[in-house]
Coordinates of C-alpha atoms and ligand atoms in Angstrom, one line a residue:
Chain A
M14 CA 113.1 103.8 99.7
N15 CA 110.3 103.6 97.3
T16 CA 110.2 106.3 94.7
I17 CA 107.0 106.9 92.8
P18 CA 107.9 106.8 89.1
K19 CA 107.3 110.2 87.4
K20 CA 104.5 110.5 84.9
S21 CA 105.6 111.4 81.5
F22 CA 104.2 114.5 79.9
A23 CA 101.6 112.5 77.9
Q24 CA 100.4 110.6 81.0
K25 CA 100.2 113.8 83.1
W26 CA 98.0 115.8 80.7
H27 CA 95.9 112.8 79.5
V28 CA 97.0 113.5 75.9
K29 CA 95.7 110.2 74.7
A30 CA 92.2 110.7 76.0
I31 CA 91.9 114.2 74.7
V32 CA 93.2 113.3 71.3
W33 CA 90.7 110.4 71.1
T34 CA 87.8 112.6 72.2
V35 CA 88.6 115.2 69.5
I36 CA 88.9 112.5 66.8
V37 CA 85.6 110.9 67.8
L38 CA 83.8 114.2 67.8
A39 CA 85.2 115.1 64.4
L40 CA 84.2 111.8 63.0
F41 CA 80.7 112.2 64.4
I42 CA 80.2 115.6 62.9
A43 CA 81.8 114.7 59.6
S44 CA 79.7 111.5 59.2
C45 CA 76.5 113.5 60.0
S46 CA 77.1 115.9 57.3
V47 CA 78.2 113.2 54.8
T48 CA 75.2 111.0 55.3
G49 CA 72.8 113.9 55.6
V50 CA 71.5 113.0 59.0
D51 CA 69.3 115.8 60.2
V52 CA 68.7 115.8 63.9
G53 CA 65.5 117.8 63.3
V54 CA 63.9 114.7 61.5
F55 CA 64.2 112.8 64.8
L56 CA 61.9 115.4 66.4
T57 CA 59.1 115.3 63.8
G58 CA 59.5 111.5 63.7
F59 CA 59.0 111.5 67.4
N60 CA 55.4 112.7 67.0
Q61 CA 54.6 109.9 64.7
F62 CA 56.2 107.5 67.1
M63 CA 54.0 108.8 69.9
Q64 CA 51.0 108.2 67.7
I65 CA 51.9 104.6 67.0
F66 CA 52.8 104.1 70.7
Y67 CA 49.4 105.4 71.6
E68 CA 47.7 102.8 69.4
M69 CA 49.9 100.1 70.8
L70 CA 48.5 100.9 74.2
K71 CA 45.4 99.1 73.2
P72 CA 46.7 95.6 72.3
D73 CA 44.4 93.3 70.3
W74 CA 44.4 90.4 72.7
S75 CA 42.4 88.2 70.4
Y76 CA 45.6 88.0 68.3
V77 CA 47.5 86.1 70.9
P78 CA 46.7 82.6 69.7
F79 CA 48.1 83.4 66.2
T80 CA 51.5 84.3 67.7
V81 CA 52.1 81.0 69.5
Q82 CA 53.1 79.0 66.5
P83 CA 55.5 81.6 65.1
I84 CA 57.1 82.0 68.5
I85 CA 57.7 78.3 68.8
Q86 CA 59.2 78.4 65.3
T87 CA 61.4 81.3 66.3
I88 CA 62.8 79.3 69.2
Q89 CA 63.2 76.2 67.1
M90 CA 65.1 78.1 64.5
A91 CA 67.4 79.6 67.1
L92 CA 67.9 76.2 68.7
I93 CA 68.7 74.3 65.5
G94 CA 70.8 77.1 64.1
T95 CA 72.9 77.3 67.3
L96 CA 73.2 73.5 67.5
I97 CA 74.4 73.1 63.9
G98 CA 76.8 76.1 64.1
S99 CA 78.3 75.1 67.4
I100 CA 78.9 71.5 66.5
V101 CA 80.6 72.4 63.3
A102 CA 82.7 75.0 65.3
V103 CA 84.3 72.3 67.5
P104 CA 86.8 70.9 65.0
F105 CA 87.6 74.3 63.7
S106 CA 88.3 75.7 67.2
V107 CA 90.6 72.8 67.9
L108 CA 92.5 73.4 64.7
A109 CA 92.7 77.1 65.4
A110 CA 94.1 76.8 68.9
R111 CA 97.8 77.7 69.2
N112 CA 98.5 75.1 71.9
I113 CA 97.1 72.2 69.9
V114 CA 98.1 72.9 66.3
T115 CA 101.7 73.8 66.2
N116 CA 101.8 74.2 62.4
P117 CA 101.3 77.9 61.9
A118 CA 100.1 77.4 58.3
I119 CA 97.2 75.2 59.2
R120 CA 96.3 77.5 62.1
G121 CA 96.6 80.5 59.9
I122 CA 94.2 79.2 57.2
I123 CA 91.6 78.1 59.7
R124 CA 91.7 81.4 61.5
F125 CA 91.4 83.3 58.2
I126 CA 88.3 81.3 57.5
L127 CA 86.9 82.0 60.9
N128 CA 87.6 85.7 60.6
L129 CA 86.0 85.8 57.2
V130 CA 82.8 84.1 58.5
R131 CA 82.6 86.6 61.4
T132 CA 82.8 89.6 59.1
L133 CA 79.5 88.5 57.4
P134 CA 76.6 90.5 58.9
D135 CA 73.8 88.2 59.9
L136 CA 71.2 90.4 58.1
M137 CA 73.1 90.1 54.9
L138 CA 73.3 86.3 55.3
A139 CA 69.6 86.2 55.9
A140 CA 68.9 88.2 52.8
I141 CA 71.1 85.9 50.8
F142 CA 69.6 82.7 52.2
V143 CA 66.1 84.0 51.6
A144 CA 67.1 84.5 48.0
V145 CA 68.7 81.1 47.7
V146 CA 66.4 78.7 49.7
G147 CA 63.3 80.9 49.6
I148 CA 61.2 82.5 52.2
G149 CA 60.8 80.4 55.3
P150 CA 62.5 79.1 58.5
M151 CA 65.2 77.3 56.5
A152 CA 66.8 80.6 55.6
G153 CA 66.7 81.6 59.3
V154 CA 68.3 78.4 60.4
L155 CA 71.1 78.7 57.9
T156 CA 71.8 82.3 58.9
L157 CA 71.9 81.5 62.6
A158 CA 74.0 78.4 62.0
I159 CA 76.7 80.5 60.3
F160 CA 76.5 83.3 62.8
S161 CA 76.8 80.9 65.7
F162 CA 79.7 79.1 64.0
G163 CA 81.6 82.3 63.7
M164 CA 80.9 83.4 67.2
I165 CA 81.4 80.1 69.1
S166 CA 84.5 79.1 67.2
K167 CA 86.4 82.2 68.3
L168 CA 85.2 82.0 71.9
F169 CA 85.9 78.3 72.0
Y170 CA 89.5 78.3 70.6
E171 CA 90.3 81.1 73.0
A172 CA 89.1 78.8 75.8
I173 CA 91.1 75.9 74.5
E174 CA 94.2 78.0 74.5
T175 CA 93.9 78.5 78.3
I176 CA 93.7 74.8 79.2
D177 CA 96.1 72.9 81.4
M178 CA 98.6 71.3 79.1
G179 CA 99.5 68.6 81.6
P180 CA 96.9 66.0 80.6
I181 CA 97.9 66.5 76.9
E182 CA 101.4 65.5 77.8
A183 CA 100.1 62.5 79.8
L184 CA 98.0 61.2 77.0
T185 CA 100.7 61.7 74.4
A186 CA 103.2 59.9 76.6
A187 CA 100.8 57.0 76.9
G188 CA 100.8 56.6 73.1
A189 CA 97.5 58.3 72.3
T190 CA 96.8 59.5 68.8
K191 CA 96.2 63.2 68.2
T192 CA 92.5 62.6 68.1
Q193 CA 92.5 60.7 71.3
V194 CA 94.5 63.5 72.9
V195 CA 91.9 66.1 71.9
W196 CA 89.0 63.8 72.9
F197 CA 90.3 62.8 76.3
A198 CA 92.6 65.6 77.4
V199 CA 91.3 68.8 75.7
L200 CA 87.5 68.5 75.4
P201 CA 86.8 67.5 78.9
Q202 CA 88.6 70.6 80.1
V203 CA 86.5 72.9 78.0
Y204 CA 83.2 71.1 78.0
N205 CA 81.6 73.6 80.4
H206 CA 82.9 76.6 78.4
F207 CA 81.3 75.0 75.4
L208 CA 77.9 74.6 77.0
S209 CA 78.1 78.1 78.4
Y210 CA 78.9 79.6 74.9
F211 CA 76.2 77.5 73.4
L212 CA 73.6 79.0 75.8
Y213 CA 74.9 82.5 75.3
T214 CA 74.8 82.2 71.6
F215 CA 71.3 80.7 71.8
E216 CA 70.2 83.7 73.7
I217 CA 71.5 86.1 71.1
N218 CA 70.0 83.9 68.4
V219 CA 66.6 84.0 69.9
R220 CA 66.8 87.8 69.8
A221 CA 68.3 87.8 66.3
S222 CA 65.7 85.4 64.9
T223 CA 62.9 87.7 65.8
I224 CA 64.5 90.3 63.5
L225 CA 65.4 87.7 60.8
G226 CA 61.7 86.9 60.4
Y227 CA 61.3 90.5 59.2
L228 CA 63.4 89.6 56.2
G229 CA 61.2 86.6 55.4
A230 CA 63.4 84.1 57.3
G231 CA 60.5 82.6 59.3
G232 CA 59.3 83.0 62.9
I233 CA 57.7 85.8 64.9
G234 CA 59.4 88.5 62.9
E235 CA 57.1 87.8 60.0
L236 CA 54.1 88.7 62.1
L237 CA 55.9 91.9 63.1
Q238 CA 56.3 92.8 59.5
R239 CA 52.8 91.9 58.5
S240 CA 51.1 93.9 61.3
L241 CA 53.3 96.9 60.7
G242 CA 52.5 96.7 57.0
Q243 CA 48.8 96.6 57.7
F244 CA 49.1 99.5 60.2
R245 CA 47.6 97.1 62.8
Y246 CA 49.6 98.5 65.7
D247 CA 47.3 96.9 68.2
R248 CA 48.6 93.6 66.8
T249 CA 52.2 94.8 66.7
A250 CA 51.9 95.4 70.4
I251 CA 51.0 91.7 70.9
V252 CA 54.0 90.6 68.8
V253 CA 56.3 92.9 70.7
I254 CA 55.0 91.7 74.1
G255 CA 55.3 88.1 73.0
T256 CA 58.9 88.6 71.8
F257 CA 59.7 90.4 75.0
I258 CA 58.4 87.6 77.1
V259 CA 60.3 84.9 75.1
V260 CA 63.6 86.8 75.2
V261 CA 63.3 87.5 78.9
V262 CA 62.4 83.8 79.7
V263 CA 65.2 82.5 77.5
D264 CA 67.8 84.9 78.9
T265 CA 66.8 84.1 82.5
L266 CA 66.9 80.4 82.0
S267 CA 70.2 80.5 80.1
N268 CA 71.8 82.8 82.6
Q269 CA 70.9 80.5 85.5
L270 CA 72.2 77.5 83.7
R271 CA 75.4 79.3 82.8
E272 CA 75.9 80.3 86.4
R273 CA 75.6 76.7 87.5
L274 CA 78.2 75.8 84.9
Q275 CA 80.8 78.1 86.5
Chain B
M13 CA 121.0 43.9 88.6
Q14 CA 124.3 43.2 87.0
E15 CA 123.1 40.7 84.4
G16 CA 122.3 43.7 82.3
T17 CA 119.8 43.6 79.5
P18 CA 119.7 47.2 78.2
I19 CA 116.3 48.7 78.0
I20 CA 117.1 52.4 77.6
E21 CA 120.2 53.5 75.8
F22 CA 121.3 57.1 75.3
K23 CA 124.1 57.3 72.7
N24 CA 125.8 60.6 72.3
V25 CA 122.6 62.5 72.9
N26 CA 122.6 66.3 72.7
K27 CA 119.7 68.6 73.2
V28 CA 119.9 72.3 72.5
Y29 CA 116.7 74.3 73.1
P30 CA 115.6 76.7 70.3
N31 CA 116.7 79.6 72.5
G32 CA 120.3 78.2 72.6
T33 CA 120.2 76.7 76.1
V34 CA 122.1 73.4 76.2
G35 CA 119.8 70.9 77.9
L36 CA 121.8 67.7 77.3
D37 CA 125.5 67.6 76.6
N38 CA 126.7 64.4 75.0
I39 CA 124.9 61.9 77.2
N40 CA 125.9 58.3 77.1
L41 CA 123.8 56.2 79.5
T42 CA 122.6 52.6 79.5
I43 CA 119.8 51.6 81.8
N44 CA 119.2 47.9 82.3
K45 CA 116.0 46.0 82.8
G46 CA 114.8 45.9 86.4
E47 CA 116.9 48.8 87.6
F48 CA 115.6 51.5 89.9
V49 CA 117.5 54.5 88.7
V50 CA 117.4 57.8 90.5
I51 CA 118.6 60.9 88.7
V52 CA 119.9 63.7 90.8
G53 CA 121.2 67.1 90.0
L54 CA 120.7 70.8 90.7
S55 CA 117.7 72.6 89.3
G56 CA 118.3 73.2 85.6
A57 CA 120.8 70.4 85.4
G58 CA 118.8 68.7 82.6
K59 CA 116.9 65.9 84.5
S60 CA 113.5 66.7 83.0
T61 CA 115.1 67.2 79.6
L62 CA 116.6 63.7 79.8
L63 CA 113.4 62.0 80.9
R64 CA 111.3 63.8 78.3
A65 CA 113.7 62.7 75.6
A66 CA 113.4 59.1 76.6
N67 CA 109.7 59.0 75.5
R68 CA 110.1 61.7 73.0
L69 CA 107.9 64.3 74.6
H70 CA 110.4 66.5 72.9
D71 CA 113.0 65.8 70.2
V72 CA 116.8 65.7 70.8
S73 CA 119.2 67.7 68.6
D74 CA 121.3 64.7 67.8
G75 CA 122.3 61.3 69.1
E76 CA 120.4 58.0 69.4
I77 CA 118.0 56.7 72.0
L78 CA 117.1 53.1 72.0
I79 CA 114.1 51.7 73.9
D80 CA 114.4 47.9 74.1
G81 CA 116.7 48.0 71.1
Q82 CA 114.3 50.1 69.0
S83 CA 115.1 53.7 68.1
I84 CA 112.6 56.2 69.4
V85 CA 114.4 59.1 67.8
S86 CA 113.5 57.9 64.3
A87 CA 110.1 56.3 65.1
K88 CA 107.1 57.7 63.4
G89 CA 103.3 57.5 63.7
K90 CA 102.0 54.2 64.9
Q91 CA 105.4 52.9 65.6
L92 CA 106.2 55.8 67.9
R93 CA 102.9 55.4 69.7
E94 CA 103.7 51.7 70.3
V95 CA 107.1 52.5 71.7
R96 CA 105.5 55.1 74.0
R97 CA 102.9 52.6 75.1
N98 CA 105.6 50.7 76.8
I99 CA 106.9 53.7 78.7
A100 CA 104.7 55.1 81.3
M101 CA 105.3 58.5 82.8
I102 CA 104.3 60.3 86.0
F103 CA 104.7 63.9 86.5
Q104 CA 105.2 66.4 89.3
N105 CA 101.8 68.0 88.7
F106 CA 100.1 64.6 88.3
N107 CA 98.6 65.7 84.9
L108 CA 95.2 64.2 85.5
V109 CA 92.1 65.5 83.7
K110 CA 90.7 67.2 86.7
R111 CA 87.1 67.3 85.5
S112 CA 87.0 63.7 84.6
T113 CA 86.4 60.8 87.0
V114 CA 89.2 58.7 88.4
E115 CA 88.0 55.8 86.4
K116 CA 88.2 57.8 83.1
N117 CA 91.6 59.1 84.0
I118 CA 92.9 55.6 84.6
L119 CA 91.4 54.3 81.4
N120 CA 93.2 57.2 79.6
G121 CA 96.4 55.1 80.2
R122 CA 95.0 52.4 78.0
V123 CA 93.9 54.3 74.9
G124 CA 97.1 53.4 73.1
Y125 CA 95.9 49.8 72.9
Y126 CA 92.7 50.7 71.0
P127 CA 91.8 52.1 67.6
T128 CA 90.8 55.8 68.0
W129 CA 87.1 55.3 67.1
K130 CA 86.6 52.7 69.8
T131 CA 87.9 54.9 72.5
I132 CA 85.8 57.8 71.4
F133 CA 82.7 55.7 71.7
G134 CA 84.0 54.6 75.2
L135 CA 84.2 51.0 74.1
F136 CA 86.8 49.8 76.6
S137 CA 86.7 46.1 77.3
A138 CA 85.2 44.8 80.5
A139 CA 88.6 43.3 81.3
D140 CA 90.3 46.7 81.0
K141 CA 87.6 48.4 83.2
Q142 CA 88.3 45.6 85.7
Q143 CA 91.9 46.2 85.5
A144 CA 91.4 50.0 86.1
A145 CA 89.6 49.2 89.3
A146 CA 92.3 46.7 90.3
N147 CA 95.1 49.2 89.6
L148 CA 93.4 51.7 91.8
Q149 CA 93.2 49.1 94.6
R150 CA 96.9 48.4 94.2
V151 CA 97.5 52.0 95.2
N152 CA 95.0 51.7 98.0
L153 CA 92.4 54.1 96.6
G154 CA 89.8 51.5 95.4
E155 CA 86.8 53.4 96.8
K156 CA 87.6 56.6 94.8
L157 CA 86.9 55.0 91.4
Y158 CA 83.9 57.3 90.5
S159 CA 85.2 60.4 92.3
R160 CA 86.1 63.4 90.2
A161 CA 89.9 63.8 90.0
D162 CA 89.9 67.3 91.4
E163 CA 88.2 66.0 94.6
L164 CA 91.3 64.2 95.6
S165 CA 94.3 65.4 97.5
G166 CA 97.7 65.8 95.8
G167 CA 99.0 62.5 97.1
Q168 CA 95.9 60.7 96.0
Q169 CA 96.0 62.3 92.6
Q170 CA 99.6 61.1 92.2
R171 CA 98.6 57.6 93.1
V172 CA 95.8 57.7 90.5
A173 CA 98.4 58.8 88.0
I174 CA 100.4 55.7 89.0
A175 CA 97.3 53.6 88.4
R176 CA 96.8 55.2 85.0
A177 CA 100.5 54.5 84.2
L178 CA 100.0 50.9 85.1
M179 CA 97.2 50.6 82.5
Q180 CA 99.9 50.8 79.9
E181 CA 101.4 47.6 81.2
P182 CA 104.7 49.4 80.8
K183 CA 108.1 48.0 80.8
I184 CA 109.5 51.3 81.9
M185 CA 108.2 53.9 84.3
L186 CA 109.6 57.4 84.1
A187 CA 108.8 59.8 87.0
D188 CA 109.7 63.4 86.9
E189 CA 109.9 64.7 90.5
P190 CA 106.8 62.7 91.4
I191 CA 106.9 63.8 95.0
A192 CA 107.9 67.4 94.8
S193 CA 104.5 68.7 95.7
L194 CA 103.7 66.1 98.3
D195 CA 104.1 66.0 102.1
P196 CA 106.6 63.6 103.7
R197 CA 104.0 60.9 104.5
T198 CA 102.5 60.8 101.0
T199 CA 106.0 61.0 99.6
M200 CA 106.8 57.7 101.2
M201 CA 103.6 56.1 99.9
V202 CA 104.3 57.2 96.3
M203 CA 107.9 56.1 96.5
D204 CA 106.9 52.8 98.1
D205 CA 104.4 52.3 95.2
L206 CA 107.1 52.8 92.7
K207 CA 109.4 50.4 94.6
K208 CA 106.7 47.8 94.6
L209 CA 106.2 48.1 90.8
N210 CA 109.9 47.7 90.4
E211 CA 110.2 44.6 92.6
E212 CA 106.9 42.9 92.0
L213 CA 106.2 43.6 88.3
G214 CA 109.8 44.0 87.2
I215 CA 109.2 47.4 85.7
T216 CA 112.3 49.5 85.2
V217 CA 111.9 52.8 87.1
V218 CA 113.7 56.0 86.4
V219 CA 113.0 58.8 88.8
N220 CA 114.1 62.4 89.0
L221 CA 114.5 63.5 92.6
H222 CA 115.9 66.5 94.4
S223 CA 116.3 64.5 97.7
V224 CA 119.6 62.8 98.2
S225 CA 118.3 60.8 101.2
L226 CA 115.4 59.4 99.2
A227 CA 117.7 58.6 96.4
K228 CA 119.9 56.5 98.8
Q229 CA 116.8 54.9 100.3
Y230 CA 115.1 53.7 97.1
A231 CA 117.6 53.6 94.2
S232 CA 119.5 50.6 92.9
R233 CA 121.6 53.1 91.0
V234 CA 122.2 56.8 91.2
V235 CA 123.0 59.0 88.2
G236 CA 124.1 62.6 88.5
L237 CA 123.7 65.4 86.0
R238 CA 125.3 68.8 86.1
A239 CA 124.7 71.4 83.4
G240 CA 123.5 68.8 80.9
K241 CA 126.4 66.5 81.4
L242 CA 126.4 63.1 83.1
V243 CA 128.8 63.6 86.0
Y244 CA 128.0 60.6 88.2
D245 CA 126.9 57.0 87.8
K246 CA 127.1 54.4 90.5
Q247 CA 125.4 51.3 91.8
I248 CA 123.8 52.1 95.2
G249 CA 126.4 49.9 97.0
D250 CA 129.2 52.1 95.8
V251 CA 127.7 55.4 96.6
Q252 CA 129.7 57.4 99.2
D253 CA 128.3 60.2 101.3
G254 CA 130.7 62.7 99.9
D255 CA 129.8 61.9 96.3
F256 CA 126.9 64.3 96.2
D257 CA 129.1 67.4 96.9
E258 CA 130.6 66.6 93.5
I259 CA 127.3 66.4 91.8
Y260 CA 126.0 69.5 93.4
D261 CA 129.2 71.3 92.8
G262 CA 130.0 72.0 96.4
K263 CA 126.6 73.3 97.2
N264 CA 124.3 72.3 100.1
Q265 CA 123.7 68.5 99.9
E266 CA 120.0 68.5 100.6
V267 CA 119.1 71.1 97.9
K268 CA 115.4 70.7 98.4
E269 CA 114.3 68.1 100.9
A270 CA 111.0 66.7 99.9
Ligands
ATP7 N1 111.4 74.7 76.8 C1 112.6 75.2 77.1 N2 113.1 76.1 76.4 C2 114.4 76.6 76.7 N3 115.1 76.2 77.7 C3 114.7 75.2 78.5 C4 113.3 74.7 78.2 N4 113.1 73.7 79.2 C5 114.2 73.7 79.9 N5 115.1 74.6 79.5 C6 116.5 74.8 80.1 O1 117.2 73.6 80.0 C7 118.0 73.4 81.1 C8 117.6 72.0 81.8 O2 116.3 72.1 82.2 P1 115.5 70.9 82.9 O3 114.1 71.3 83.1 O4 115.8 69.7 82.2 O5 116.2 70.9 84.4 P2 115.9 70.0 85.6 O6 117.1 69.3 86.0 O7 114.7 69.2 85.4 O8 115.6 71.1 86.7 P3 114.5 71.1 87.9 O9 115.1 70.3 89.0 O10 114.3 72.5 88.2 O11 113.2 70.5 87.4 C9 117.7 74.6 82.1 O12 118.7 75.5 81.9 C10 116.4 75.1 81.5 O13 116.4 76.5 81.7
MG8 MG1 112.7 69.2 86.1

């Protein structure tokens, strides 16, 4: 006979779900009052938004040629940043993987570094790099490289931890060095994952780099900032449309490629 | 095989796993050059543990293991890799890199002969590439050189694994239940391949098997393990039918017919 296990009191009355809802609501109300968010401001702001939106409905098409170069620069920034970040991520991911590095101390240190890098917000990185290397695409590339590094290294070491250990044993038994084991038994198994993560991060970086430009880190975002500053919302519209097209095209291409990698 | 030049010597070898399980219990065993040794025993008897100690895929708790007179227990770094180079191993699950081509998989057996950087740049000598193709032909799969490993059947993958093992130009071939996931026909092919290496190339073969009939058919010597202890060791000519009851502790003879 099958007996259905009895639900405990907590399961029966969804105690967990109710408690969480109450906590989230309380936090929401508390943080509204602490930060002084006034829902009313949204409503007055909405009028202004409609005004800008109305002006944006008449895009200045003659501005299009000026956006081509910055858009290309945005894509280049994203590409180079992703490339640098992901290549540097490879050795770190290998060293962070539980099934490759058995020494918990080394793994611990590497993971600590990776966690640290991931906690840095990309906008803060951009602000710092603009201050250090000056306004321009270099700051954007460095920001995106570090952001990509943090993201890919985590995804990648988790992928490495799921590989088939058999080939590792086979290579070890054949007298391979550790590096040879990684090169011939580990990396071929996660190569597709790596390309997929690369494309995914590239997608995110194209989107991110449009915003980074706003901070002076090069690319299309600089035009966004300039046109807004000059109240030329007709030009802002062009920048927004251009950004939109680029993001959609990159996303679509990358999605298709990634599907093929499955 | 009575002339007897030792090639693998276990001396008072014990292995206790970190969780307290006794894997090997005071094993003393000398295997001579050119022998075809089949190790039998129930599941959990310690057959895999014994083989994996011989090429130090894991460490033993104490005792000494000599390969061609050299200790593998105390070998380090380059020295250990050079000892391992002489000991090929094939596995129940083949352990090929599935996404790589057959050729790459076979060359993987050769990396121990190269400095790391050369292998990373794929600088294998023309002679070794030739040899990879020849080894594949030896196991009758010559036309599969550029196929991806995961396009092959289990039996074909195991024969690729044998070709890879041959790239090591090994003196010893260890095989841990090499036929457990194969059908009867491919089982024969793989066992015949091993027999040929043993007879034609003089490679010492040590195979873990569950099948008593295969053991009797191919072995020159049968060794039995039970609960980590060596409980049986006879040349094939001296093996009696009733002997296996002893090894299997009165249980069904054909524990798992392959
Ligand atoms: N990594 C491990 N950790 C702990 N105990 C282990 C480990 N590997 C094997 N053992 C134990 O050691 C004993 C011997 O195992 P071993 O794998 O050598 O047996 P086997 O003879 O190869 O069995 P099978 O025929 O099922 O492959 C078993 O009791 C097993 O549970
Ligand atoms: Mg086993």
